[in-house]
Coordinates of C-alpha atoms and ligand atoms in Angstrom, one line a residue:
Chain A
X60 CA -30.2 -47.5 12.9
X61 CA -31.8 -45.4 9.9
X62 CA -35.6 -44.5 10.5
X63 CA -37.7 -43.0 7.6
X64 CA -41.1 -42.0 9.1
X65 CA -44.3 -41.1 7.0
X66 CA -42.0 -39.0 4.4
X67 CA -42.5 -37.2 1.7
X68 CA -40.9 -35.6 -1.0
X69 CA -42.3 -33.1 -3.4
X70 CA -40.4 -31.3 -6.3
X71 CA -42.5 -28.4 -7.4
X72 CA -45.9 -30.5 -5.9
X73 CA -44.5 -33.7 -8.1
X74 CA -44.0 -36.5 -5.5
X75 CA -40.8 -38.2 -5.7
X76 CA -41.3 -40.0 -2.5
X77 CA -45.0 -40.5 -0.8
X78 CA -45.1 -41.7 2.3
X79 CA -42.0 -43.5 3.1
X80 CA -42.1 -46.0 6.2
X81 CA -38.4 -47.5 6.5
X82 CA -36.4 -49.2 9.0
X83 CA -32.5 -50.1 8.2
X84 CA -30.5 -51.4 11.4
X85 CA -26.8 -51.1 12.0
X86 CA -25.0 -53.5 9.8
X87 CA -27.5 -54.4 7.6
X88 CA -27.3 -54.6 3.7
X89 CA -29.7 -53.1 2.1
X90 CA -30.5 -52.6 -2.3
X91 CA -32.7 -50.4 -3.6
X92 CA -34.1 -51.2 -7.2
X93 CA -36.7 -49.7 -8.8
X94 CA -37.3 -48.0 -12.3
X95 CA -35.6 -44.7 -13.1
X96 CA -37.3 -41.3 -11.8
X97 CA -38.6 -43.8 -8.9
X98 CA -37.1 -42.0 -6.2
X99 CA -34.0 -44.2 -5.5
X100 CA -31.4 -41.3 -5.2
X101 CA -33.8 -38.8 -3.9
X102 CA -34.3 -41.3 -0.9
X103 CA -30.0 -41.5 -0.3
X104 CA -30.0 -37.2 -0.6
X105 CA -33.0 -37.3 2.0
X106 CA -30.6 -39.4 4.3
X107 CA -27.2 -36.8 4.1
X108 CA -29.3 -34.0 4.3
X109 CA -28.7 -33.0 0.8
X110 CA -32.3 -32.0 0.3
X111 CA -35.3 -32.0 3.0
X112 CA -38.2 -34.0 2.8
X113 CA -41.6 -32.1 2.4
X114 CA -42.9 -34.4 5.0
X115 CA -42.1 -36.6 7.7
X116 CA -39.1 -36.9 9.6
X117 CA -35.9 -39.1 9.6
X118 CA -33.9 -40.5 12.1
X119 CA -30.3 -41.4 11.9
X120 CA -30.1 -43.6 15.6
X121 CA -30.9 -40.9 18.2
X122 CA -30.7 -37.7 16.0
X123 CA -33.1 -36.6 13.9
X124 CA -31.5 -35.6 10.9
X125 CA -34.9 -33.5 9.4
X126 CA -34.1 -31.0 12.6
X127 CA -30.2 -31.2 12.5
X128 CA -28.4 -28.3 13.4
X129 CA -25.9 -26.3 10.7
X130 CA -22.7 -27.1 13.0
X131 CA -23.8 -30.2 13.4
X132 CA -24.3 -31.7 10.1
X133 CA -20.9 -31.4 8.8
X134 CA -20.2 -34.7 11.7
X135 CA -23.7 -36.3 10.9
X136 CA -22.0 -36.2 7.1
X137 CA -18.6 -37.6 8.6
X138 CA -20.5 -41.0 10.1
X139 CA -21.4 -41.8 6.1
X140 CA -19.5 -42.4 3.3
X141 CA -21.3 -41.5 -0.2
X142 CA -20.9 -42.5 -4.1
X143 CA -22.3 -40.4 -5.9
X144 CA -24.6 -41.1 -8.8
X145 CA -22.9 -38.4 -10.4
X146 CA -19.8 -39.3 -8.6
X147 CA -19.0 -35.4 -7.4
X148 CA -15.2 -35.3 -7.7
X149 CA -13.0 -32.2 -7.0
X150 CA -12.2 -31.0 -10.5
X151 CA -9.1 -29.2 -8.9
X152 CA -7.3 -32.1 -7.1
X153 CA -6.2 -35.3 -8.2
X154 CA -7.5 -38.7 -7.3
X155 CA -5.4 -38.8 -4.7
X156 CA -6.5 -35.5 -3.1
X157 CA -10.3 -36.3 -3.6
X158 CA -9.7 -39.3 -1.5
X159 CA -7.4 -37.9 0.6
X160 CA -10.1 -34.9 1.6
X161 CA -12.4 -36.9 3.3
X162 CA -10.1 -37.6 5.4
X163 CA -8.9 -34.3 5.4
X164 CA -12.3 -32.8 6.6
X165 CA -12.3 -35.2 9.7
X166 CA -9.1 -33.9 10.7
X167 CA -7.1 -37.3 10.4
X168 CA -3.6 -36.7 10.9
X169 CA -0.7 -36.6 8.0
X170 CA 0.9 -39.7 8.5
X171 CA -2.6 -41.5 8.4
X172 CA -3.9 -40.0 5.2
X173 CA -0.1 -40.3 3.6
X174 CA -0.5 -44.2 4.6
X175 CA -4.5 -45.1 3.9
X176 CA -4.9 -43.3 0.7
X177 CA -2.8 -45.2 -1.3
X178 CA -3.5 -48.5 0.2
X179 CA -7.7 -47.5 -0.8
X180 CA -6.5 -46.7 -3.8
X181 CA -4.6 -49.9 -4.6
X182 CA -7.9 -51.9 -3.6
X183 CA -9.8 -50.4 -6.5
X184 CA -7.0 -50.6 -8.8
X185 CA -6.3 -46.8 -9.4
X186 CA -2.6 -46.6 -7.4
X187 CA -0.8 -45.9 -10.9
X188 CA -3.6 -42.7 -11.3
X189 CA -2.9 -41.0 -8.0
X190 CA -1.7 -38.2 -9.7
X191 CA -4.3 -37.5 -12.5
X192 CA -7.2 -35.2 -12.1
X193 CA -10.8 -36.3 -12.5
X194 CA -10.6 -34.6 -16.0
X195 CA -8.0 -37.2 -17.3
X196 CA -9.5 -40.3 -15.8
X197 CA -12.0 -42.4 -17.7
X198 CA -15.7 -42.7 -16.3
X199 CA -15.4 -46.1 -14.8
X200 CA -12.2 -44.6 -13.1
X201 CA -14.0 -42.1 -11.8
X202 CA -16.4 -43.7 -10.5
X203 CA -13.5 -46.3 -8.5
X204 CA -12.2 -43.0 -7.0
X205 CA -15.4 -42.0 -5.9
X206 CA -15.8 -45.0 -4.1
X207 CA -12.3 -45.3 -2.4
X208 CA -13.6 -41.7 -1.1
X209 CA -16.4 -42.9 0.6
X210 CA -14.7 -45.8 2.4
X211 CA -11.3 -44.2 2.9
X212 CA -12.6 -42.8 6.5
X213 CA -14.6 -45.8 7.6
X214 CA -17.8 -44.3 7.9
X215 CA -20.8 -46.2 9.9
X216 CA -22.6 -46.3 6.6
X217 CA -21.7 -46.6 3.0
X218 CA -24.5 -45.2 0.3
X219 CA -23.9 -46.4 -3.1
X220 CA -25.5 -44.4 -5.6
X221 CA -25.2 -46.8 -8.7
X222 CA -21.7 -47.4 -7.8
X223 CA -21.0 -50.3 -10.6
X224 CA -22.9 -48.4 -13.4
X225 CA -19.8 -47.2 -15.2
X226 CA -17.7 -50.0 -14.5
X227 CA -17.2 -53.7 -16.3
X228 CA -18.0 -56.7 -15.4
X229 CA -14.7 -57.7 -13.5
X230 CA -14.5 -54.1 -11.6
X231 CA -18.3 -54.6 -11.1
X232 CA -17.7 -57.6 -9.3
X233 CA -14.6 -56.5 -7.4
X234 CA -16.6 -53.1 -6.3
X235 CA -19.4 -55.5 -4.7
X236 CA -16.8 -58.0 -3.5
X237 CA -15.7 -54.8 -1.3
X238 CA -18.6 -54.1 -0.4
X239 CA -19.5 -57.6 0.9
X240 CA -16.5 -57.4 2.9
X241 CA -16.9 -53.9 4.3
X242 CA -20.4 -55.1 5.5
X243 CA -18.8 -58.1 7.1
X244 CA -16.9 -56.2 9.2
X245 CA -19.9 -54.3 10.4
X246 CA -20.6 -51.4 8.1
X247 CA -24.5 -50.3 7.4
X248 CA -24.8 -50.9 3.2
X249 CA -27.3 -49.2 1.2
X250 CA -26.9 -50.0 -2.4
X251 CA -28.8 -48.7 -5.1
X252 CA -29.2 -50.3 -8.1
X253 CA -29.8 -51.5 -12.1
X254 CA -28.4 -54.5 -12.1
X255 CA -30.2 -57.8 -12.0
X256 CA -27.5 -59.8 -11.8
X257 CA -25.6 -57.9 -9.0
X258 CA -29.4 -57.8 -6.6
X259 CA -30.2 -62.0 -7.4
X260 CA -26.8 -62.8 -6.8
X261 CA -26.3 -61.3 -3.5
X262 CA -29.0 -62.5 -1.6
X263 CA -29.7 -59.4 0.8
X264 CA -32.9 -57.4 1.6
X265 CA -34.1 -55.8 -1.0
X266 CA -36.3 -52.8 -1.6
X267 CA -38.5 -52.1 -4.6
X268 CA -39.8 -48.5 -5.5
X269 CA -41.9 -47.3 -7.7
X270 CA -43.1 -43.7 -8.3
X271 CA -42.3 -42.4 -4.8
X272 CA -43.5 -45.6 -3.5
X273 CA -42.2 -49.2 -1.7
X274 CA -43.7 -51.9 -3.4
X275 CA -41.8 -54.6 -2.3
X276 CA -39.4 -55.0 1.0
X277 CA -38.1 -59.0 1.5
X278 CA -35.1 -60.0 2.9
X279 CA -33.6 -62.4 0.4
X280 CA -35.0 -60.4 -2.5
X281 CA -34.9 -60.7 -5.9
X282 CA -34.4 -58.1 -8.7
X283 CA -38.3 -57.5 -10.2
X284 CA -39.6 -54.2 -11.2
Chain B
X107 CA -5.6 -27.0 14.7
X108 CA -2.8 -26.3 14.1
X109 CA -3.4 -28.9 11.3
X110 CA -6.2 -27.9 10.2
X111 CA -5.2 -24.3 9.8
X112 CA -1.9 -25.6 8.0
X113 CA -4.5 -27.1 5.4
X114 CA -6.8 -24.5 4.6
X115 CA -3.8 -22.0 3.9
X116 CA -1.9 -25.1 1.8
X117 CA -5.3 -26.0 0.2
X118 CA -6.0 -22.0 -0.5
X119 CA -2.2 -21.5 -1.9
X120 CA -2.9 -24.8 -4.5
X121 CA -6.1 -23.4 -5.8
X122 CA -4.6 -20.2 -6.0
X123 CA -1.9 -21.8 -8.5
X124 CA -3.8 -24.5 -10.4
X125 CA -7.2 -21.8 -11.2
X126 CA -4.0 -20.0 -12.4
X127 CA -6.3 -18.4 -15.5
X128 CA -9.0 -17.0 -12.8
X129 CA -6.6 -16.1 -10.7
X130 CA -5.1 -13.5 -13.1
X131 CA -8.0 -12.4 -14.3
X132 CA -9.3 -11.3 -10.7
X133 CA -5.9 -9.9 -10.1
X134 CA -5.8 -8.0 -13.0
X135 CA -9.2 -6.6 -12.2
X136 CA -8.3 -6.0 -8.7
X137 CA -5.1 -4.1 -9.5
X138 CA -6.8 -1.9 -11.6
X139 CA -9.2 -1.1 -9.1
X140 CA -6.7 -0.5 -6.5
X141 CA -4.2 1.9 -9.6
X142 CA -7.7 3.7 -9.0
X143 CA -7.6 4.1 -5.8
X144 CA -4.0 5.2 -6.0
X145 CA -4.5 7.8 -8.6
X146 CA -6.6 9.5 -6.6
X147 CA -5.1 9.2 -3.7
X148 CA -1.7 10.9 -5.7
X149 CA -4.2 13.4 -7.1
X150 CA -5.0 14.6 -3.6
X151 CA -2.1 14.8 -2.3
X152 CA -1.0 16.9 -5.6
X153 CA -3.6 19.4 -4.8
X154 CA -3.0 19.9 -1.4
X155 CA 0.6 20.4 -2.5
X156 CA -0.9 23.5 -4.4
X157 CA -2.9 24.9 -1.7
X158 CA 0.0 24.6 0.3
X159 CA 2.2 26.4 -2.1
X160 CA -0.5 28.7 -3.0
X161 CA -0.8 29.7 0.9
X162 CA 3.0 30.4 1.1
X163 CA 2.4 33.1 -1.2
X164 CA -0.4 34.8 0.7
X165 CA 1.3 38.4 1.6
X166 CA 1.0 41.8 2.7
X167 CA 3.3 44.2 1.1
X168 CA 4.1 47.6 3.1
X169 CA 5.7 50.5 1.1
X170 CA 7.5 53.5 3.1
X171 CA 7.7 56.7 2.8
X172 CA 11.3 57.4 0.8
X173 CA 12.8 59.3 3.7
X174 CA 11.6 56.7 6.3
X175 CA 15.5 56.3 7.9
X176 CA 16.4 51.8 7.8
X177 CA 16.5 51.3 11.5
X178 CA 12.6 53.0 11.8
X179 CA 11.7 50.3 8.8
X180 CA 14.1 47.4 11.1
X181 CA 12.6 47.8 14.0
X182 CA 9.1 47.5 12.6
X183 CA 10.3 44.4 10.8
X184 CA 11.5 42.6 13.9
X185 CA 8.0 43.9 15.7
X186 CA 6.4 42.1 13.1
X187 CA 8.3 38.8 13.0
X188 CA 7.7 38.3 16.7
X189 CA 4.1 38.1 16.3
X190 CA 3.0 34.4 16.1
X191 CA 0.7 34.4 12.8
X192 CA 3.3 35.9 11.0
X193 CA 5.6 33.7 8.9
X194 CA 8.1 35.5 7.4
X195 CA 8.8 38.9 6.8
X196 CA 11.3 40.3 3.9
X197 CA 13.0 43.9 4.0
X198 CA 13.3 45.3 0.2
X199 CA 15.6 48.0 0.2
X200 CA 15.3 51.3 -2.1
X201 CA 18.7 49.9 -3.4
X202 CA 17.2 46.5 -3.7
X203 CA 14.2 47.5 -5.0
X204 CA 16.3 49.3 -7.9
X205 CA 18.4 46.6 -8.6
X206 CA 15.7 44.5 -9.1
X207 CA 14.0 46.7 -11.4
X208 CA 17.4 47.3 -13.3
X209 CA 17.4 43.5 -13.6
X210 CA 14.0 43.2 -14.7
X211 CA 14.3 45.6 -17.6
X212 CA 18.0 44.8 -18.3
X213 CA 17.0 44.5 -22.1
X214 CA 15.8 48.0 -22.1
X215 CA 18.2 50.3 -23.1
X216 CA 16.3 53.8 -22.7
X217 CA 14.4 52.6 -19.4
X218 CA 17.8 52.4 -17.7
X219 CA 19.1 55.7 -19.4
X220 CA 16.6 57.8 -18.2
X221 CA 16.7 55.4 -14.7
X222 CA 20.4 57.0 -14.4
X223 CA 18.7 60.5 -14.8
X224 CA 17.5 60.4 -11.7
X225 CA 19.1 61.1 -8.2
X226 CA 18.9 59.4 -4.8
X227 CA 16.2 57.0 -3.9
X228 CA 13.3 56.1 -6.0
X229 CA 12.1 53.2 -5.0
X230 CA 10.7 53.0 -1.7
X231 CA 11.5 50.2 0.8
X232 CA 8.8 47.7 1.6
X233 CA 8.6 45.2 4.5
X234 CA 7.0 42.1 2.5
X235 CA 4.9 39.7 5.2
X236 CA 3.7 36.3 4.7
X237 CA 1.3 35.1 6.7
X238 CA 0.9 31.6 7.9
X239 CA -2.8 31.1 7.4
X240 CA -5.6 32.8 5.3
X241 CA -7.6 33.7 8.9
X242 CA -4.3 35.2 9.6
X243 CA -4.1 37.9 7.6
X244 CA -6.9 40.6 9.1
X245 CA -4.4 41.1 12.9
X246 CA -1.2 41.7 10.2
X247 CA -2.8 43.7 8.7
X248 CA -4.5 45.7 12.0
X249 CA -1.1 45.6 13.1
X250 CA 0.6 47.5 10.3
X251 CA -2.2 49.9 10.5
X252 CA -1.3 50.7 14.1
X253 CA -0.5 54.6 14.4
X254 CA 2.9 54.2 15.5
X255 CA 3.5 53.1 11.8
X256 CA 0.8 55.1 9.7
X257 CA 3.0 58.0 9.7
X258 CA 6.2 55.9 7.8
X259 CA 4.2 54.0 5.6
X260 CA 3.1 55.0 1.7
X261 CA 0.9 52.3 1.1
X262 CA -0.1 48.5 1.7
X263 CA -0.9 46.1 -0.6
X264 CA -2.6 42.6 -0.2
X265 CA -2.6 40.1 -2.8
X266 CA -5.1 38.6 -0.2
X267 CA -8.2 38.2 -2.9
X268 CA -7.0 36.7 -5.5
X269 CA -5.6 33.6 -2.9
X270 CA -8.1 33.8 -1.4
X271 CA -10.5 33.4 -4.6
X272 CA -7.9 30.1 -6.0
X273 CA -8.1 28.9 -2.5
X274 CA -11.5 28.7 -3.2
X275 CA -11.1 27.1 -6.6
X276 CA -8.9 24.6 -5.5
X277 CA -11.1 23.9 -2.5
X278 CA -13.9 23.7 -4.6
X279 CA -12.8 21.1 -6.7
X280 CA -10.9 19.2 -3.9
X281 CA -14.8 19.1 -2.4
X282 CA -15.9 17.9 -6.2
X283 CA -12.5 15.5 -6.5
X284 CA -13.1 13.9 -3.1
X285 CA -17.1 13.1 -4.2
X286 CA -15.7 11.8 -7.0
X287 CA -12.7 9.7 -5.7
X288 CA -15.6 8.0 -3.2
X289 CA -17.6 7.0 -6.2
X290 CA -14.7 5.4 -8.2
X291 CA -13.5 4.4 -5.0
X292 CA -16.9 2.6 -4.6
X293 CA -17.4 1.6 -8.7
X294 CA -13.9 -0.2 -8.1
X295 CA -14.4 -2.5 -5.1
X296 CA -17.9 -3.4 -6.7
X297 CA -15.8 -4.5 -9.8
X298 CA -13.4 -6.4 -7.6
X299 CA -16.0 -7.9 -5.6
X300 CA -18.3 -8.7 -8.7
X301 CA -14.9 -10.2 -10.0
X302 CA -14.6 -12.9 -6.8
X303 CA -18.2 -13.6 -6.9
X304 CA -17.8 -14.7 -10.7
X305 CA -14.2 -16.7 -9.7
X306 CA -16.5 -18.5 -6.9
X307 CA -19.2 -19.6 -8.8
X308 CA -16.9 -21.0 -11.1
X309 CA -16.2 -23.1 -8.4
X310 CA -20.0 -23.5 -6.9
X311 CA -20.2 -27.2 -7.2
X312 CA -17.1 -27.5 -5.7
X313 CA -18.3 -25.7 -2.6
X314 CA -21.4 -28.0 -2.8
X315 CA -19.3 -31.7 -2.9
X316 CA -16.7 -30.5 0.3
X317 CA -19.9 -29.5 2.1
X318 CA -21.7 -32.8 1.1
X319 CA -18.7 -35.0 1.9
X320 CA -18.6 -33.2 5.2
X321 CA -16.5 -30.1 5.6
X322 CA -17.8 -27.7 7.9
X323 CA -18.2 -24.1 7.0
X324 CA -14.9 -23.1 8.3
X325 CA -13.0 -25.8 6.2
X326 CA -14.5 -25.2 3.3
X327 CA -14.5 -21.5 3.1
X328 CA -11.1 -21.1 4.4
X329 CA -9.2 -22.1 1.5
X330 CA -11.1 -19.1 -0.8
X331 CA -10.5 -16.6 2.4
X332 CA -6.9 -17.5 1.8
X333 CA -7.2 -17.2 -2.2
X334 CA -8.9 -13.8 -1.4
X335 CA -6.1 -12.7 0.8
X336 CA -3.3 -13.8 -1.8
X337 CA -5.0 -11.6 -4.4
X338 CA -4.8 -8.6 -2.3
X339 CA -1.3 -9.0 -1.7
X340 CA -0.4 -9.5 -5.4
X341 CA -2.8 -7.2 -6.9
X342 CA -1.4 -4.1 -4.8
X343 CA 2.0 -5.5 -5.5
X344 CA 1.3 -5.0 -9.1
X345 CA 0.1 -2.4 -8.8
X346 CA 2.9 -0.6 -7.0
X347 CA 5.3 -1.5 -8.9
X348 CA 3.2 -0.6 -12.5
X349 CA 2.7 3.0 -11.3
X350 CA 6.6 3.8 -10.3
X351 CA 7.4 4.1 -14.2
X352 CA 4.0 6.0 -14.6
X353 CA 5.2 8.4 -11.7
X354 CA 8.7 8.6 -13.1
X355 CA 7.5 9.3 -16.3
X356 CA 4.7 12.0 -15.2
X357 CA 6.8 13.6 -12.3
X358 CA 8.1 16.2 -14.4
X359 CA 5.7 17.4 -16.5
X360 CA 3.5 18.0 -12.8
X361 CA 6.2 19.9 -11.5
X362 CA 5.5 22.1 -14.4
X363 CA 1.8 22.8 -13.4
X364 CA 2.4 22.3 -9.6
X365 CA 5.5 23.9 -8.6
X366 CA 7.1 23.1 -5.5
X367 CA 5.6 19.1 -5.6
X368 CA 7.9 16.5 -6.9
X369 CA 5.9 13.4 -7.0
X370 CA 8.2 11.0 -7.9
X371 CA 10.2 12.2 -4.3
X372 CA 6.5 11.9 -2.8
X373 CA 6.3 8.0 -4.6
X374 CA 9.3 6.9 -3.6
X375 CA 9.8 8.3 0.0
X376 CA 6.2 7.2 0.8
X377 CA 6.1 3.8 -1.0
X378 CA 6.2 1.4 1.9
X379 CA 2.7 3.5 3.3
X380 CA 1.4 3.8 -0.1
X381 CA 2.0 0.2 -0.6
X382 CA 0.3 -1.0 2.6
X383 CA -2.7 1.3 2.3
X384 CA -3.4 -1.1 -1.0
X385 CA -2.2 -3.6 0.2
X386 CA -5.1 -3.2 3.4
X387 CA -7.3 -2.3 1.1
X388 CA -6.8 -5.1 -1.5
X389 CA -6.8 -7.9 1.2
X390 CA -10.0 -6.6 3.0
X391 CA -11.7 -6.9 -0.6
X392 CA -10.1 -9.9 -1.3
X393 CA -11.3 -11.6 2.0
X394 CA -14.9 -9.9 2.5
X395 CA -16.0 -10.4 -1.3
X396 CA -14.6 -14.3 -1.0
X397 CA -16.4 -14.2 2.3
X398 CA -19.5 -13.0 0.8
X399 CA -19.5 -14.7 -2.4
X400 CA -19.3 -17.8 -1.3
X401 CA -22.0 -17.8 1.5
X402 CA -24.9 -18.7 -0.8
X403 CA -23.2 -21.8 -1.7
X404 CA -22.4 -23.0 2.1
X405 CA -26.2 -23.4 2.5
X406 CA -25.6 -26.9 1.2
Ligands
ATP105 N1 -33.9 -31.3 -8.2 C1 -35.0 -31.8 -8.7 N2 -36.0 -31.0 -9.2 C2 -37.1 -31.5 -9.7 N3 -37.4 -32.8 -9.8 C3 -36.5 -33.6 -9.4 C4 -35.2 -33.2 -8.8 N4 -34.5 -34.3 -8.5 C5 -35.2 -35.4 -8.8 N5 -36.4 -35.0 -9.4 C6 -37.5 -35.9 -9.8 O1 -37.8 -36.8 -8.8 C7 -38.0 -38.1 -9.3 C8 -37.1 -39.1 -8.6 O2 -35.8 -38.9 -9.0 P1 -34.6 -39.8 -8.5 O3 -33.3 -39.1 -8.9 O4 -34.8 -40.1 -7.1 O5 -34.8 -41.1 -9.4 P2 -33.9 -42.4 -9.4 O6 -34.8 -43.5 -8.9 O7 -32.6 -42.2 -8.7 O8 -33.6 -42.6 -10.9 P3 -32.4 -43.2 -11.7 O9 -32.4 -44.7 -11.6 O10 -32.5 -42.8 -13.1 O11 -31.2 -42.6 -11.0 C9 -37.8 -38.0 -10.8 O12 -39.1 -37.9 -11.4 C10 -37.1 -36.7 -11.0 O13 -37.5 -36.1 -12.2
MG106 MG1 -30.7 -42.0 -9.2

């Protein structure tokens, strides 16, 4: 269960997020819409502890992840998986070593990561770019490495920064289709969004924000800004 | 463990290889830092080479009267060996005495005409006493001013002051050299660790994504701690092995100005110590300025 109480989020006294009230529960499915500069991804780095809110606290089930300790957010980290908006590949390692390393920094064993990396891989259609560094793959490829990384290790939750924003139509729809299916089998989803199409088709909860605020929170929600 | 440990040094040896441009260039740096290091260290040991040869020549020189008979002059000789500040003591014979004087003006025809003028000795003997310290010198030379010698002796000379003023020199500017070696000392790991602290924030945003994708501290410095260890072994490596044509090269000329010191002997017989002293050296800068450089972008 994800908490967001009363927060806040100022960049140099300019609210990006005003007093957030949230509630996401284990296996949910949740989008996030709302115009760009509305606070969408500064409410995902809030929730890894990437940056910390002004005000207000968040809860990640029984830990508090506004007060988390240095040793111990490294495991917080662990329990979710993250695309980047801006994707965040290792510029030194290949595709498959990016993927591999999140496994890597759990401490799975060899054989595992030797055995689940390529299978990931082969899911979002990269296993013939294994080898190539993020340099020499194309954006949308990119972006299909990035997610493999965040699902590789099975994390409790998936954040999806604008996972389908560099990617066609048919990769679009396979991404979500993976997503569908890792919710199915019990995974927290938080999807953020552009794309009309993707949020009315769906048919999950979805959040609206605008300027630092929620506007609109309705399971079964449609795409309006 | 194990494992984890067996991927932070495979991790650190890959970035070593594939930032293969950064890694020379912080190697480079880093082995002319350490060639500094090394230079002075070769410069000190050069000048304690020539205040040690310098000291060796400290002497006192006792003449005798010519009709002093050889066992009087013997007997003082072994008196003066057996005490323990004394280092070695040289009898010069009248004869000897003339034969080195014949030798030293061998060219000069009239000097050794009128030399076979003369009859009998000439030359008086000397007893010629080298002491094994500076602070040595004053009980010698109470010693040979004991009255049981005064009576044989025509006169004793000390080449005492002007060692004792180049000791003084040389100590002087050993004082001076070792200020200065600190400072470049100093001026060189600040270089080097200038150097990782640019090759890390290269890779800043790197740092920033392990941390964010969950690597603790530990995982995600090791790798550079590694890196930083690798340089220190290659940079003093290089180095080495750049200054044993610089010595071989040099070593003569030196012995020229430093007699006694061959430094190429000194280079080679001492390598392996030489080696490891850059070798510590290198590695400790190579591991604390990764340590340090990257700590600012842990806070992640
Ligand atoms: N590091 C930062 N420093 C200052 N302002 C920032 C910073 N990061 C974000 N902002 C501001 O916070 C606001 C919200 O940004 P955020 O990235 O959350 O928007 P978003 O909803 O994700 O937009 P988009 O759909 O374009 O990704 C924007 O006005 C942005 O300018
Ligand atoms: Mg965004």
């Amino acid at each position: 269960m994800i908490l967001f109480s009363n927060v806040s989020k100022y960049y140099n006294s300019h609210p990006a997020l005003e007093g957030i009230n949230l509630k996401i529960s284990q296996g949910e499915f949740v989008s996030i819409v709302g115009q760009s500069g509305a606070g969408k991804s500064t409410l995902l780095k809030l929730l890894i502890a990437e940056e910390a809110p002004t005000q207000g606290r968040i809860y990640l089930d029984d830990k508090e992840i506004t007060s988390i300790s240095r040793t111990e957010l490294p495991y917080l980290r662990r329990r979710i998986g993250t695309v980047f908006q801006d994707f965040k590949l290792l510029a030194n390692r290949t595709a498959f070593e990016n993927v591999a390393f999140a496994m890597e920094v759990a401490g799975s064993p060899r054989k595992e990561i030797a055995q689940d990396v390529p299978q990931i891989l082969q899911l979002v259609g990269l296993e013939q770019k294994a080898g190539q560094f993020p340099r020499e793959l194309s954006g949308g490829e990119q972006q299909r490495v990035a997610i493999a990384r965040a699902l590789v290790h099975q994390p409790d939750i998936i954040i999806a920064d604008e996972p389908t924003g560099n990617l066609d139509p048919l990769n679009t729809w396979d991404v979500i289709r993976l997503l569908m299916k890792i919710h199915e089998l019990g995974t927290t989803i938080i999807l953020a969004t552009h794309d009309r199409e993707i949020i009315n088709t769906i048919n999950k909860r979805v959040i609206s924000f605008d300027k630092g605020r929620v506007v609109r929170d309705e399971e079964g929600g449609r795409y309006i800004l | 463990m194990v494992n984890a440990l067996g991927r932070v040094f495979k991790t650190g040896m890959r970035h070593f290889w594939r930032n293969g441009w950064l890694s020379t260039a912080t190697i480079s740096v880093m082995a002319l830092a350490l060639a500094m290091i090394l230079g002075v260290l070769l410069v000190s040991v050069l000048m304690g080479a020539l205040l040690d040869n310098l000291k060796s020549k400290l002497d006192v020189s006792v003449y005798f009267r010519l009709d002093t008979p050889e066992e009087e002059i013997l007997k003082m000789k072994n008196d003066v060996l057996a005490r323990p500040e004394v280092k070695r003591v040289e009898y010069v014979s009248s004869d000897d005495a003339l034969a080195r004087f014949k030798d030293r003006y061998k060219e000069d025809q009239t000097i050794l005409a009128s030399l076979d003028e003369l009859d009998g000795k000439i030359f008086e003997a000397s007893l010629n006493i080298g002491a094994r310290n500076p602070e040595d010198f004053q009980p010698i030379v109470d010693f040979i001013k004991d009255p049981r010698f005064v009576p044989l002796e025509s006169k004793v000379q000390e080449n005492r002051d002007v060692i004792d003023r180049l000791s003084a020199v040389i100590t002087g500017i050993r004082v001076v050299g070792f200020g200065v070696s600190i400072m470049l000392s100093a001026v060189a790991v600040l270089i080097c660790f200038n150097t990782i602290r640019m090759a890390i924030y290269t890779l800043r945003d790197e740092v920033n994504i392990m941390k964010l994708v969950g690597g603790t501290n530990w995982f995600v410095r090791g790798p550079f701690l590694v890196e930083g260890f690798a340089y220190g072994i290659v940079s003093s490596l290089v180095t080495m092995v750049l200054f044993y044509p610089l010595v071989f090269a040099l070593s003569p000329s030196l012995a020229r100005f430093f007699p006694g010191v061959n430094l190429l002997d000194y280079f080679v017989s001492n390598f392996v110590l030489l080696w490891l002293i850059l070798l510590v050296a290198g590695t400790v800068i190579g591991v604390f300025g990764s340590m340090f450089a990257i700590r600012k972008y842990l806070r992640v």
